[in-house]
Amino acid sequence: NAGVTQTPKFQVLKTGQSMTLQCAQDMNHNSMYWYRQDPGMGLRLIYYSASEGTTDKGEVPNGYNVSRLNKREFSLRLESAAPSQTSVYFCASDPNTGELFFGEGSRLTVL
Amino acid sequence: GENVEQHPSTLSVQEGDSAVIKCTYSDSASNYFPWYKQELGKRPQLIIDIRSNVGEKKDQRIAVTLNKTAKHFSLHITETQPEDSAVYFCAAGGQGFQKLVFGTGTRLLVSP
């Protein structure tokens, strides 16, 4: 049981480049989330998916897109990366109890 | 929307002392209040949570209290140990846990 797996763990991009962060969970959870973590700002919700086939915006969705490919996978895409998107990104899933199970995080630097 | 404030931002205690972290929230509809611990370079993990139908919950050395009237909740850690050193986040959620909003975190340092 791997839990929540994110790739890549580290990535450096130039401004304007695009990339996709991948996330997969093997716990059969319906809900999945993408958060970003910045110093002094806690965890902020980017997008979430309450179930396969549905996605909704969180607090800070601008500059991001998501795809809930199936029940296991939830990807986050940056179409044109900006320095303000330098952050640590966490994927999480939830068995509808409220408890979030986080991945290990992906550290993204945009130059 | 919900707004969660967390204090203090840093807290230093001696091993064996107690530590208290406080959070306030703005949305009276919030009814779920979890606390997460994040060790350096690791993922956040749930350590305790409380729902609005109870005022206090304990799990060994940690406890959480909730005052719905005042819209604040607190994490209490007794007999602190060096391994308690981490960043602690509170959060508040309402209808549908998808609406969970996090505080900005408290860095707890426990010195031997």
mmCIF file of C-alpha atoms in Angstrom:
data_model
loop_
_atom_site.group_PDB
_atom_site.id
_atom_site.type_symbol
_atom_site.label_atom_id
_atom_site.label_comp_id
_atom_site.label_asym_id
_atom_site.label_seq_id
_atom_site.Cartn_x
_atom_site.Cartn_y
_atom_site.Cartn_z
ATOM 1 C CA ASN A 1 0.000 0.000 0.000
ATOM 2 C CA ALA A 2 1.937 3.038 -1.255
ATOM 3 C CA GLY A 3 -0.672 5.617 -0.165
ATOM 4 C CA VAL A 4 -0.389 8.859 -2.162
ATOM 5 C CA THR A 5 2.435 9.033 -4.691
ATOM 6 C CA GLN A 6 3.547 12.244 -6.411
ATOM 7 C CA THR A 7 5.973 12.784 -9.245
ATOM 8 C CA PRO A 8 8.315 14.479 -9.796
ATOM 9 C CA LYS A 9 9.745 15.283 -6.358
ATOM 10 C CA PHE A 10 11.840 18.162 -7.676
ATOM 11 C CA GLN A 11 11.559 20.267 -10.821
ATOM 12 C CA VAL A 12 13.173 23.445 -12.100
ATOM 13 C CA LEU A 13 11.395 25.339 -14.882
ATOM 14 C CA LYS A 14 12.027 28.512 -16.812
ATOM 15 C CA THR A 15 9.305 31.150 -16.950
ATOM 16 C CA GLY A 16 6.779 30.234 -19.619
ATOM 17 C CA GLN A 17 7.476 26.516 -19.648
ATOM 18 C CA SER A 18 4.736 24.016 -18.939
ATOM 19 C CA MET A 19 4.672 20.910 -16.809
ATOM 20 C CA THR A 20 2.339 18.412 -15.186
ATOM 21 C CA LEU A 21 2.543 17.120 -11.634
ATOM 22 C CA GLN A 22 1.241 13.583 -11.342
ATOM 23 C CA CYS A 23 -0.541 12.138 -8.335
ATOM 24 C CA ALA A 24 -1.914 8.661 -7.705
ATOM 25 C CA GLN A 25 -3.503 7.027 -4.664
ATOM 26 C CA ASP A 26 -4.156 3.357 -4.035
ATOM 27 C CA MET A 27 -6.542 3.739 -1.076
ATOM 28 C CA ASN A 28 -9.750 3.845 -3.137
ATOM 29 C CA HIS A 29 -10.520 7.367 -1.901
ATOM 30 C CA ASN A 30 -13.127 9.399 -3.764
ATOM 31 C CA SER A 31 -11.784 12.870 -2.981
ATOM 32 C CA MET A 32 -8.415 14.221 -4.115
ATOM 33 C CA TYR A 33 -6.773 17.615 -3.699
ATOM 34 C CA TRP A 34 -3.867 19.759 -4.764
ATOM 35 C CA TYR A 35 -2.372 22.201 -2.250
ATOM 36 C CA ARG A 36 0.558 24.562 -2.423
ATOM 37 C CA GLN A 37 2.691 25.390 0.593
ATOM 38 C CA ASP A 38 4.591 28.645 0.832
ATOM 39 C CA PRO A 39 6.577 29.944 3.823
ATOM 40 C CA GLY A 40 4.356 31.746 6.293
ATOM 41 C CA MET A 41 1.188 30.996 4.331
ATOM 42 C CA GLY A 42 0.254 27.493 5.341
ATOM 43 C CA LEU A 43 -1.414 25.140 2.894
ATOM 44 C CA ARG A 44 -3.652 26.683 0.282
ATOM 45 C CA LEU A 45 -6.081 24.669 -1.809
ATOM 46 C CA ILE A 46 -5.593 24.971 -5.564
ATOM 47 C CA TYR A 47 -8.147 22.501 -6.918
ATOM 48 C CA TYR A 48 -10.038 19.511 -5.649
ATOM 49 C CA SER A 49 -12.004 16.609 -7.039
ATOM 50 C CA ALA A 50 -14.847 15.185 -4.961
ATOM 51 C CA SER A 51 -15.206 12.189 -7.247
ATOM 52 C CA GLU A 52 -14.070 10.800 -10.558
ATOM 53 C CA GLY A 53 -15.129 13.115 -13.356
ATOM 54 C CA THR A 54 -15.585 16.243 -11.217
ATOM 55 C CA THR A 55 -13.184 19.055 -10.365
ATOM 56 C CA ASP A 56 -13.638 22.373 -8.545
ATOM 57 C CA LYS A 57 -11.563 25.444 -7.843
ATOM 58 C CA GLY A 58 -10.061 26.066 -4.448
ATOM 59 C CA GLU A 59 -8.595 29.263 -2.989
ATOM 60 C CA VAL A 60 -5.794 29.840 -5.518
ATOM 61 C CA PRO A 61 -6.684 28.223 -8.893
ATOM 62 C CA ASN A 62 -5.313 30.881 -11.260
ATOM 63 C CA GLY A 63 -2.541 29.596 -13.515
ATOM 64 C CA TYR A 64 -3.380 25.933 -12.954
ATOM 65 C CA ASN A 65 -5.507 23.242 -14.536
ATOM 66 C CA VAL A 66 -6.343 19.780 -13.284
ATOM 67 C CA SER A 67 -7.506 16.447 -14.631
ATOM 68 C CA ARG A 68 -9.109 13.647 -12.663
ATOM 69 C CA LEU A 69 -8.103 10.888 -15.047
ATOM 70 C CA ASN A 70 -9.753 8.107 -13.052
ATOM 71 C CA LYS A 71 -10.422 7.342 -9.412
ATOM 72 C CA ARG A 72 -6.719 6.842 -8.679
ATOM 73 C CA GLU A 73 -5.098 9.736 -10.528
ATOM 74 C CA PHE A 74 -5.330 13.521 -10.233
ATOM 75 C CA SER A 75 -2.873 15.659 -12.182
ATOM 76 C CA LEU A 76 -2.001 19.344 -11.884
ATOM 77 C CA ARG A 77 -0.819 21.265 -14.929
ATOM 78 C CA LEU A 78 0.987 24.572 -15.185
ATOM 79 C CA GLU A 79 0.517 25.810 -18.749
ATOM 80 C CA SER A 80 2.894 28.782 -18.564
ATOM 81 C CA ALA A 81 4.917 28.755 -15.372
ATOM 82 C CA ALA A 82 5.609 31.991 -13.491
ATOM 83 C CA PRO A 83 8.089 32.688 -10.660
ATOM 84 C CA SER A 84 5.094 33.182 -8.337
ATOM 85 C CA GLN A 85 4.360 29.481 -8.785
ATOM 86 C CA THR A 86 7.610 28.512 -7.080
ATOM 87 C CA SER A 87 6.333 26.431 -4.194
ATOM 88 C CA VAL A 88 6.003 22.998 -2.667
ATOM 89 C CA TYR A 89 2.974 21.188 -4.036
ATOM 90 C CA PHE A 90 1.136 18.508 -2.109
ATOM 91 C CA CYS A 91 -1.415 16.114 -3.448
ATOM 92 C CA ALA A 92 -3.834 14.601 -0.925
ATOM 93 C CA SER A 93 -6.747 12.203 -0.809
ATOM 94 C CA ASP A 94 -9.579 11.780 1.659
ATOM 95 C CA PRO A 95 -11.810 8.780 2.415
ATOM 96 C CA ASN A 96 -14.667 11.223 3.068
ATOM 97 C CA THR A 97 -13.925 11.325 6.789
ATOM 98 C CA GLY A 98 -12.141 14.672 6.624
ATOM 99 C CA GLU A 99 -8.676 13.218 7.211
ATOM 100 C CA LEU A 100 -6.276 14.186 4.443
ATOM 101 C CA PHE A 101 -3.582 11.737 3.394
ATOM 102 C CA PHE A 102 -0.772 13.706 1.792
ATOM 103 C CA GLY A 103 1.855 12.727 -0.722
ATOM 104 C CA GLU A 104 5.525 13.505 -0.088
ATOM 105 C CA GLY A 105 5.380 16.801 -1.943
ATOM 106 C CA SER A 106 6.872 18.195 -5.152
ATOM 107 C CA ARG A 107 9.293 21.111 -4.915
ATOM 108 C CA LEU A 108 8.965 23.361 -7.957
ATOM 109 C CA THR A 109 11.259 26.259 -8.763
ATOM 110 C CA VAL A 110 10.425 28.643 -11.605
ATOM 111 C CA LEU A 111 13.305 30.826 -12.742
ATOM 112 C CA GLY B 1 -15.300 32.504 2.938
ATOM 113 C CA GLU B 2 -13.558 30.951 5.916
ATOM 114 C CA ASN B 3 -10.491 32.637 7.410
ATOM 115 C CA VAL B 4 -8.273 30.867 9.956
ATOM 116 C CA GLU B 5 -5.710 32.701 12.085
ATOM 117 C CA GLN B 6 -3.082 30.810 14.050
ATOM 118 C CA HIS B 7 -0.832 31.986 16.897
ATOM 119 C CA PRO B 8 1.974 31.999 17.755
ATOM 120 C CA SER B 9 4.013 31.582 14.607
ATOM 121 C CA THR B 10 6.935 30.185 16.605
ATOM 122 C CA LEU B 11 7.026 28.613 20.052
ATOM 123 C CA SER B 12 10.083 27.478 21.993
ATOM 124 C CA VAL B 13 9.711 25.349 25.127
ATOM 125 C CA GLN B 14 11.885 23.200 27.339
ATOM 126 C CA GLU B 15 11.430 19.456 27.306
ATOM 127 C CA GLY B 16 8.698 18.513 29.761
ATOM 128 C CA ASP B 17 6.883 21.848 29.493
ATOM 129 C CA SER B 18 3.415 22.244 27.991
ATOM 130 C CA ALA B 19 2.751 23.948 24.671
ATOM 131 C CA VAL B 20 -0.448 25.635 23.548
ATOM 132 C CA ILE B 21 -1.275 26.752 20.006
ATOM 133 C CA LYS B 22 -4.399 28.775 19.318
ATOM 134 C CA CYS B 23 -6.545 29.257 16.239
ATOM 135 C CA THR B 24 -9.552 31.397 15.463
ATOM 136 C CA TYR B 25 -11.954 30.966 12.566
ATOM 137 C CA SER B 26 -14.535 33.225 10.989
ATOM 138 C CA ASP B 27 -17.261 31.026 9.491
ATOM 139 C CA SER B 28 -19.815 29.862 12.053
ATOM 140 C CA ALA B 29 -20.827 27.059 9.647
ATOM 141 C CA SER B 30 -17.446 25.327 10.119
ATOM 142 C CA ASN B 31 -17.885 22.122 12.076
ATOM 143 C CA TYR B 32 -14.642 20.178 11.650
ATOM 144 C CA PHE B 33 -11.287 21.242 13.144
ATOM 145 C CA PRO B 34 -8.223 19.068 12.498
ATOM 146 C CA TRP B 35 -4.603 19.572 13.518
ATOM 147 C CA TYR B 36 -1.707 18.455 11.340
ATOM 148 C CA LYS B 37 1.942 17.978 12.255
ATOM 149 C CA GLN B 38 4.655 18.454 9.657
ATOM 150 C CA GLU B 39 8.207 17.448 10.449
ATOM 151 C CA LEU B 40 11.009 19.072 8.511
ATOM 152 C CA GLY B 41 10.959 17.952 4.884
ATOM 153 C CA LYS B 42 8.039 15.603 5.439
ATOM 154 C CA ARG B 43 4.360 15.553 4.567
ATOM 155 C CA PRO B 44 1.687 16.897 6.956
ATOM 156 C CA GLN B 45 -0.004 14.206 9.034
ATOM 157 C CA LEU B 46 -3.210 14.375 11.066
ATOM 158 C CA ILE B 47 -2.593 14.169 14.801
ATOM 159 C CA ILE B 48 -6.006 14.963 16.237
ATOM 160 C CA ASP B 49 -9.326 16.434 15.164
ATOM 161 C CA ILE B 50 -12.514 17.622 16.782
ATOM 162 C CA ARG B 51 -16.030 18.094 15.527
ATOM 163 C CA SER B 52 -18.404 20.795 16.631
ATOM 164 C CA ASN B 53 -20.560 18.550 18.779
ATOM 165 C CA VAL B 54 -17.813 18.156 21.412
ATOM 166 C CA GLY B 55 -15.805 20.677 23.393
ATOM 167 C CA GLU B 56 -12.647 18.707 24.094
ATOM 168 C CA LYS B 57 -10.825 15.644 22.858
ATOM 169 C CA LYS B 58 -7.689 13.994 24.234
ATOM 170 C CA ASP B 59 -5.232 11.487 22.855
ATOM 171 C CA GLN B 60 -2.422 10.696 25.259
ATOM 172 C CA ARG B 61 -0.278 13.859 25.531
ATOM 173 C CA ILE B 62 -2.258 15.935 23.067
ATOM 174 C CA ALA B 63 -5.667 17.526 23.454
ATOM 175 C CA VAL B 64 -7.810 19.914 21.488
ATOM 176 C CA THR B 65 -10.438 22.263 22.887
ATOM 177 C CA LEU B 66 -13.152 24.037 20.941
ATOM 178 C CA ASN B 67 -15.175 27.093 21.850
ATOM 179 C CA LYS B 68 -17.818 27.509 19.152
ATOM 180 C CA THR B 69 -19.278 30.636 20.693
ATOM 181 C CA ALA B 70 -15.952 32.446 20.544
ATOM 182 C CA LYS B 71 -14.938 30.667 17.325
ATOM 183 C CA HIS B 72 -11.594 29.476 18.582
ATOM 184 C CA PHE B 73 -9.888 26.156 19.156
ATOM 185 C CA SER B 74 -6.562 25.208 20.680
ATOM 186 C CA LEU B 75 -4.003 22.408 20.640
ATOM 187 C CA HIS B 76 -2.435 21.447 23.944
ATOM 188 C CA ILE B 77 0.679 19.282 24.165
ATOM 189 C CA THR B 78 1.781 18.199 27.629
ATOM 190 C CA GLU B 79 5.157 16.798 28.705
ATOM 191 C CA THR B 80 6.746 17.914 25.463
ATOM 192 C CA GLN B 81 9.577 15.876 23.980
ATOM 193 C CA PRO B 82 12.207 16.803 21.368
ATOM 194 C CA GLU B 83 10.362 14.669 18.798
ATOM 195 C CA ASP B 84 7.391 17.026 19.161
ATOM 196 C CA SER B 85 9.492 19.645 17.340
ATOM 197 C CA ALA B 86 7.686 20.329 14.054
ATOM 198 C CA VAL B 87 5.321 22.755 12.355
ATOM 199 C CA TYR B 88 1.713 22.401 13.461
ATOM 200 C CA PHE B 89 -1.221 23.512 11.315
ATOM 201 C CA CYS B 90 -4.787 24.004 12.399
ATOM 202 C CA ALA B 91 -7.645 23.944 9.899
ATOM 203 C CA ALA B 92 -11.366 24.576 9.815
ATOM 204 C CA GLY B 93 -13.925 22.986 7.529
ATOM 205 C CA GLY B 94 -17.615 23.277 6.904
ATOM 206 C CA GLN B 95 -20.077 21.483 4.731
ATOM 207 C CA GLY B 96 -18.006 19.106 2.723
ATOM 208 C CA PHE B 97 -14.494 18.687 3.965
ATOM 209 C CA GLN B 98 -13.286 19.978 0.604
ATOM 210 C CA LYS B 99 -13.678 23.421 2.080
ATOM 211 C CA LEU B 100 -10.887 22.904 4.656
ATOM 212 C CA VAL B 101 -8.922 26.132 5.246
ATOM 213 C CA PHE B 102 -5.544 25.980 6.987
ATOM 214 C CA GLY B 103 -3.866 28.328 9.403
ATOM 215 C CA THR B 104 -0.390 29.638 8.649
ATOM 216 C CA GLY B 105 1.379 27.205 10.973
ATOM 217 C CA THR B 106 3.283 27.250 14.278
ATOM 218 C CA ARG B 107 6.886 26.152 14.441
ATOM 219 C CA LEU B 108 7.361 24.356 17.780
ATOM 220 C CA LEU B 109 10.892 23.815 19.046
ATOM 221 C CA VAL B 110 11.373 21.600 22.086
ATOM 222 C CA SER B 111 14.818 21.923 23.632
ATOM 223 C CA PRO B 112 16.291 19.062 25.677
#
